[in-house]
């Protein structure tokens, strides 16, 4: 019969500890990638019903974009030290950190892993079906259109140079760039697995 000696128990405990250590290490190494993917999807989750999406889609080309302009009466001017302006689609709105639904219900969201000033500034917003649909007309932008980005005392001017569709699993558009770039992301109408991506390069 096998005897459970103290030495045997100690060796077994050591082996179990090593296995647990490697499992935790593997989990931690994948955690950052999972977090980025969750952040990318969070603000675009399909929480609303299919019926709501269909109703808003039917009216998309006929109704006016909701709450596109800044309401200077309800928010003090000094709060707009972080904002986005796109003259061709008459957009000017505040930016806030994060891309959760709660953030994007009120603001344009900033992807936390992207730059705020130097490199790639990545932003996201709703385009239909919510109280504030700041990126409602993003699909109308074309190469050469101007994008104005304000962060505190800095005002940057970008020119649109890319307009394309990506999968919701494609995180490459969030990566930093050597040139100063701005990336605007929103849902694709009735295609929840895709995102519309507009990129501009600094003048």
C-alpha atoms as a printed R data frame, in Angstrom:
    type eleno elety resid chain resno       x      y       z
1   ATOM     1    CA   UNK     A     1   0.000  0.000   0.000
2   ATOM     2    CA   UNK     A     2   1.192  3.519  -0.881
3   ATOM     3    CA   UNK     A     3   2.113  5.598   2.182
4   ATOM     4    CA   UNK     A     4   1.565  9.377   2.182
5   ATOM     5    CA   UNK     A     5   4.845 10.493   3.706
6   ATOM     6    CA   UNK     A     6   5.595 14.113   4.564
7   ATOM     7    CA   UNK     A     7   8.080 14.278   1.727
8   ATOM     8    CA   UNK     A     8   5.544 12.960  -0.757
9   ATOM     9    CA   UNK     A     9   2.944 15.480   0.370
10  ATOM    10    CA   UNK     A    10   5.446 18.349   0.079
11  ATOM    11    CA   UNK     A    11   6.444 17.354  -3.460
12  ATOM    12    CA   UNK     A    12   2.810 17.033  -4.513
13  ATOM    13    CA   UNK     A    13   2.007 20.469  -3.039
14  ATOM    14    CA   UNK     A    14   4.956 22.015  -4.875
15  ATOM    15    CA   UNK     A    15   3.858 20.551  -8.226
16  ATOM    16    CA   UNK     A    16   0.281 21.816  -7.732
17  ATOM    17    CA   UNK     A    17   1.615 25.284  -6.840
18  ATOM    18    CA   UNK     A    18   3.715 25.401 -10.018
19  ATOM    19    CA   UNK     A    19   0.717 24.391 -12.154
20  ATOM    20    CA   UNK     A    20  -1.480 27.063 -10.546
21  ATOM    21    CA   UNK     A    21   1.266 29.660 -11.109
22  ATOM    22    CA   UNK     A    22   1.455 28.929 -14.847
23  ATOM    23    CA   UNK     A    23  -2.331 28.944 -15.211
24  ATOM    24    CA   UNK     A    24  -2.560 32.364 -13.538
25  ATOM    25    CA   UNK     A    25   0.289 33.650 -15.710
26  ATOM    26    CA   UNK     A    26  -1.499 32.503 -18.877
27  ATOM    27    CA   UNK     A    27  -4.759 34.126 -17.726
28  ATOM    28    CA   UNK     A    28  -3.033 37.438 -16.978
29  ATOM    29    CA   UNK     A    29  -1.236 37.536 -20.340
30  ATOM    30    CA   UNK     A    30  -4.577 37.281 -22.156
31  ATOM    31    CA   UNK     A    31  -6.413 39.691 -19.864
32  ATOM    32    CA   UNK     A    32  -5.217 42.893 -21.582
33  ATOM    33    CA   UNK     A    33  -6.319 41.645 -25.012
34  ATOM    34    CA   UNK     A    34  -9.728 40.668 -23.637
35  ATOM    35    CA   UNK     A    35 -10.083 44.066 -21.970
36  ATOM    36    CA   UNK     A    36  -9.291 45.902 -25.221
37  ATOM    37    CA   UNK     A    37 -11.787 43.819 -27.152
38  ATOM    38    CA   UNK     A    38 -14.480 44.383 -24.501
39  ATOM    39    CA   UNK     A    39 -13.797 48.124 -24.565
40  ATOM    40    CA   UNK     A    40 -14.077 48.155 -28.346
41  ATOM    41    CA   UNK     A    41 -17.446 46.403 -28.269
42  ATOM    42    CA   UNK     A    42 -18.917 47.897 -25.089
43  ATOM    43    CA   UNK     A    43 -20.288 51.097 -26.527
44  ATOM    44    CA   UNK     A    44 -21.789 49.278 -29.511
45  ATOM    45    CA   UNK     A    45 -23.537 46.396 -27.750
46  ATOM    46    CA   UNK     A    46 -26.841 45.394 -29.271
47  ATOM    47    CA   UNK     A    47 -28.876 45.957 -26.110
48  ATOM    48    CA   UNK     A    48 -31.766 47.646 -27.853
49  ATOM    49    CA   UNK     A    49 -34.410 45.537 -29.544
50  ATOM    50    CA   UNK     A    50 -34.366 44.660 -33.220
51  ATOM    51    CA   UNK     A    51 -37.630 46.514 -33.580
52  ATOM    52    CA   UNK     A    52 -36.089 49.755 -32.315
53  ATOM    53    CA   UNK     A    53 -33.189 49.376 -34.728
54  ATOM    54    CA   UNK     A    54 -35.514 48.829 -37.660
55  ATOM    55    CA   UNK     A    55 -37.651 51.850 -36.771
56  ATOM    56    CA   UNK     A    56 -34.663 54.159 -36.488
57  ATOM    57    CA   UNK     A    57 -33.181 52.812 -39.709
58  ATOM    58    CA   UNK     A    58 -36.377 53.580 -41.647
59  ATOM    59    CA   UNK     A    59 -36.233 57.200 -40.538
60  ATOM    60    CA   UNK     A    60 -32.488 57.630 -40.824
61  ATOM    61    CA   UNK     A    61 -32.424 59.426 -44.137
62  ATOM    62    CA   UNK     A    62 -35.421 61.654 -43.416
63  ATOM    63    CA   UNK     A    63 -35.107 62.714 -39.790
64  ATOM    64    CA   UNK     A    64 -32.702 65.324 -38.506
65  ATOM    65    CA   UNK     A    65 -29.727 64.143 -36.458
66  ATOM    66    CA   UNK     A    66 -30.587 64.312 -32.761
67  ATOM    67    CA   UNK     A    67 -28.722 66.715 -30.480
68  ATOM    68    CA   UNK     A    68 -25.884 67.289 -32.884
69  ATOM    69    CA   UNK     A    69 -25.229 70.890 -31.910
70  ATOM    70    CA   UNK     A    70 -23.818 72.002 -28.585
71  ATOM    71    CA   UNK     A    71 -26.439 73.392 -26.223
72  ATOM    72    CA   UNK     A    72 -24.516 76.286 -24.701
73  ATOM    73    CA   UNK     A    73 -27.377 77.086 -22.347
74  ATOM    74    CA   UNK     A    74 -27.250 73.754 -20.530
75  ATOM    75    CA   UNK     A    75 -23.475 73.277 -20.294
76  ATOM    76    CA   UNK     A    76 -20.940 75.892 -19.292
77  ATOM    77    CA   UNK     A    77 -18.541 76.912 -22.025
78  ATOM    78    CA   UNK     A    78 -15.410 76.123 -19.989
79  ATOM    79    CA   UNK     A    79 -16.399 72.441 -19.956
80  ATOM    80    CA   UNK     A    80 -15.726 72.263 -23.692
81  ATOM    81    CA   UNK     A    81 -11.945 72.062 -23.398
82  ATOM    82    CA   UNK     A    82 -12.133 68.555 -24.887
83  ATOM    83    CA   UNK     A    83 -14.345 68.436 -27.962
84  ATOM    84    CA   UNK     A    84 -14.692 67.449 -31.599
85  ATOM    85    CA   UNK     A    85 -15.950 69.601 -34.460
86  ATOM    86    CA   UNK     A    86 -16.663 68.554 -38.037
87  ATOM    87    CA   UNK     A    87 -17.955 71.563 -40.041
88  ATOM    88    CA   UNK     A    88 -19.221 69.598 -43.079
89  ATOM    89    CA   UNK     A    89 -21.751 67.665 -40.990
90  ATOM    90    CA   UNK     A    90 -22.391 70.494 -38.503
91  ATOM    91    CA   UNK     A    91 -21.091 68.533 -35.542
92  ATOM    92    CA   UNK     A    92 -19.611 69.951 -32.369
93  ATOM    93    CA   UNK     A    93 -19.724 67.914 -29.176
94  ATOM    94    CA   UNK     A    94 -17.938 67.155 -25.938
95  ATOM    95    CA   UNK     A    95 -15.558 64.226 -25.523
96  ATOM    96    CA   UNK     A    96 -15.331 62.113 -22.367
97  ATOM    97    CA   UNK     A    97 -13.015 59.293 -21.324
98  ATOM    98    CA   UNK     A    98 -14.293 55.774 -22.039
99  ATOM    99    CA   UNK     A    99 -16.562 54.061 -24.566
100 ATOM   100    CA   UNK     A   100 -19.238 52.544 -22.350
101 ATOM   101    CA   UNK     A   101 -22.896 53.028 -23.226
102 ATOM   102    CA   UNK     A   102 -23.268 55.362 -20.243
103 ATOM   103    CA   UNK     A   103 -20.492 57.624 -21.555
104 ATOM   104    CA   UNK     A   104 -21.681 57.610 -25.166
105 ATOM   105    CA   UNK     A   105 -25.280 58.341 -24.199
106 ATOM   106    CA   UNK     A   106 -24.036 61.844 -23.336
107 ATOM   107    CA   UNK     A   107 -20.680 62.368 -25.050
108 ATOM   108    CA   UNK     A   108 -18.335 61.271 -27.768
109 ATOM   109    CA   UNK     A   109 -16.261 58.533 -26.128
110 ATOM   110    CA   UNK     A   110 -12.466 58.353 -26.097
111 ATOM   111    CA   UNK     A   111 -10.808 54.924 -26.242
112 ATOM   112    CA   UNK     A   112  -8.705 54.855 -23.084
113 ATOM   113    CA   UNK     A   113  -5.853 52.931 -24.726
114 ATOM   114    CA   UNK     A   114  -5.416 55.578 -27.425
115 ATOM   115    CA   UNK     A   115  -3.600 58.912 -27.242
116 ATOM   116    CA   UNK     A   116  -5.253 62.173 -26.250
117 ATOM   117    CA   UNK     A   117  -2.975 64.356 -28.343
118 ATOM   118    CA   UNK     A   118   0.121 62.822 -29.976
119 ATOM   119    CA   UNK     A   119  -0.209 59.813 -32.282
120 ATOM   120    CA   UNK     A   120  -3.586 58.164 -32.836
121 ATOM   121    CA   UNK     A   121  -6.602 59.751 -31.109
122 ATOM   122    CA   UNK     A   122  -9.454 57.195 -31.264
123 ATOM   123    CA   UNK     A   123 -13.085 58.246 -30.642
124 ATOM   124    CA   UNK     A   124 -16.490 56.560 -30.811
125 ATOM   125    CA   UNK     A   125 -20.145 57.637 -30.702
126 ATOM   126    CA   UNK     A   126 -23.666 56.447 -31.461
127 ATOM   127    CA   UNK     A   127 -25.228 57.189 -34.859
128 ATOM   128    CA   UNK     A   128 -28.891 56.292 -34.265
129 ATOM   129    CA   UNK     A   129 -31.391 55.066 -31.706
130 ATOM   130    CA   UNK     A   130 -30.113 56.997 -28.696
131 ATOM   131    CA   UNK     A   131 -30.649 60.397 -27.093
132 ATOM   132    CA   UNK     A   132 -27.387 61.720 -28.531
133 ATOM   133    CA   UNK     A   133 -26.330 60.382 -31.943
134 ATOM   134    CA   UNK     A   134 -23.261 62.484 -32.581
135 ATOM   135    CA   UNK     A   135 -21.932 60.282 -35.388
136 ATOM   136    CA   UNK     A   136 -25.286 60.161 -37.231
137 ATOM   137    CA   UNK     A   137 -23.796 61.721 -40.369
138 ATOM   138    CA   UNK     A   138 -20.324 60.223 -40.140
139 ATOM   139    CA   UNK     A   139 -21.098 58.109 -43.223
140 ATOM   140    CA   UNK     A   140 -21.339 61.335 -45.273
141 ATOM   141    CA   UNK     A   141 -17.692 62.268 -44.709
142 ATOM   142    CA   UNK     A   142 -15.327 61.992 -47.639
143 ATOM   143    CA   UNK     A   143 -11.637 62.411 -48.274
144 ATOM   144    CA   UNK     A   144 -10.506 65.998 -47.809
145 ATOM   145    CA   UNK     A   145 -13.140 66.940 -45.202
146 ATOM   146    CA   UNK     A   146 -11.855 68.796 -42.155
147 ATOM   147    CA   UNK     A   147 -11.948 67.540 -38.570
148 ATOM   148    CA   UNK     A   148 -11.150 69.868 -35.658
149 ATOM   149    CA   UNK     A   149 -10.047 68.373 -32.345
150 ATOM   150    CA   UNK     A   150  -9.589 70.391 -29.149
151 ATOM   151    CA   UNK     A   151  -7.832 69.125 -26.040
152 ATOM   152    CA   UNK     A   152  -7.285 71.786 -23.369
153 ATOM   153    CA   UNK     A   153  -5.160 74.496 -24.987
154 ATOM   154    CA   UNK     A   154  -4.355 72.498 -28.125
155 ATOM   155    CA   UNK     A   155  -6.441 72.621 -31.300
156 ATOM   156    CA   UNK     A   156  -5.527 70.156 -34.041
157 ATOM   157    CA   UNK     A   157  -6.787 70.177 -37.628
158 ATOM   158    CA   UNK     A   158  -7.101 66.875 -39.477
159 ATOM   159    CA   UNK     A   159  -8.014 66.022 -43.060
160 ATOM   160    CA   UNK     A   160 -10.007 62.845 -43.760
161 ATOM   161    CA   UNK     A   161  -7.890 60.392 -45.757
162 ATOM   162    CA   UNK     A   162  -9.577 57.024 -45.082
163 ATOM   163    CA   UNK     A   163 -13.184 55.810 -44.905
164 ATOM   164    CA   UNK     A   164 -13.673 52.057 -44.574
165 ATOM   165    CA   UNK     A   165 -15.601 49.261 -42.837
166 ATOM   166    CA   UNK     A   166 -13.986 46.903 -40.316
167 ATOM   167    CA   UNK     A   167 -15.027 43.845 -38.303
168 ATOM   168    CA   UNK     A   168 -15.841 44.510 -34.651
169 ATOM   169    CA   UNK     A   169 -12.921 42.222 -33.765
170 ATOM   170    CA   UNK     A   170 -10.406 44.331 -35.710
171 ATOM   171    CA   UNK     A   171  -8.453 46.374 -33.140
172 ATOM   172    CA   UNK     A   172  -5.741 47.596 -35.489
173 ATOM   173    CA   UNK     A   173  -7.408 51.002 -35.878
174 ATOM   174    CA   UNK     A   174  -6.769 51.660 -32.163
175 ATOM   175    CA   UNK     A   175  -3.025 51.181 -32.409
176 ATOM   176    CA   UNK     A   176  -0.773 54.199 -32.070
177 ATOM   177    CA   UNK     A   177   0.672 55.796 -35.203
178 ATOM   178    CA   UNK     A   178   3.884 57.683 -35.923
179 ATOM   179    CA   UNK     A   179   1.932 60.469 -37.612
180 ATOM   180    CA   UNK     A   180  -0.719 62.409 -35.720
181 ATOM   181    CA   UNK     A   181  -3.982 60.719 -36.677
182 ATOM   182    CA   UNK     A   182  -7.604 60.846 -35.569
183 ATOM   183    CA   UNK     A   183  -9.833 57.766 -35.793
184 ATOM   184    CA   UNK     A   184 -13.640 57.996 -35.580
185 ATOM   185    CA   UNK     A   185 -15.628 54.785 -35.103
186 ATOM   186    CA   UNK     A   186 -19.351 54.030 -35.118
187 ATOM   187    CA   UNK     A   187 -21.741 51.166 -35.881
188 ATOM   188    CA   UNK     A   188 -22.724 50.113 -39.388
189 ATOM   189    CA   UNK     A   189 -26.491 50.291 -39.869
190 ATOM   190    CA   UNK     A   190 -28.144 46.879 -39.326
191 ATOM   191    CA   UNK     A   191 -24.761 45.110 -39.329
192 ATOM   192    CA   UNK     A   192 -23.806 44.685 -35.643
193 ATOM   193    CA   UNK     A   193 -20.614 42.779 -36.435
194 ATOM   194    CA   UNK     A   194 -19.123 45.680 -38.397
195 ATOM   195    CA   UNK     A   195 -17.873 49.197 -37.635
196 ATOM   196    CA   UNK     A   196 -17.517 52.291 -39.803
197 ATOM   197    CA   UNK     A   197 -14.045 53.775 -39.461
198 ATOM   198    CA   UNK     A   198 -13.065 57.305 -40.514
199 ATOM   199    CA   UNK     A   199  -9.434 58.360 -40.230
200 ATOM   200    CA   UNK     A   200  -7.846 61.727 -40.702
201 ATOM   201    CA   UNK     A   201  -4.257 62.916 -40.747
202 ATOM   202    CA   UNK     A   202  -3.091 66.169 -39.141
203 ATOM   203    CA   UNK     A   203  -2.570 69.068 -41.511
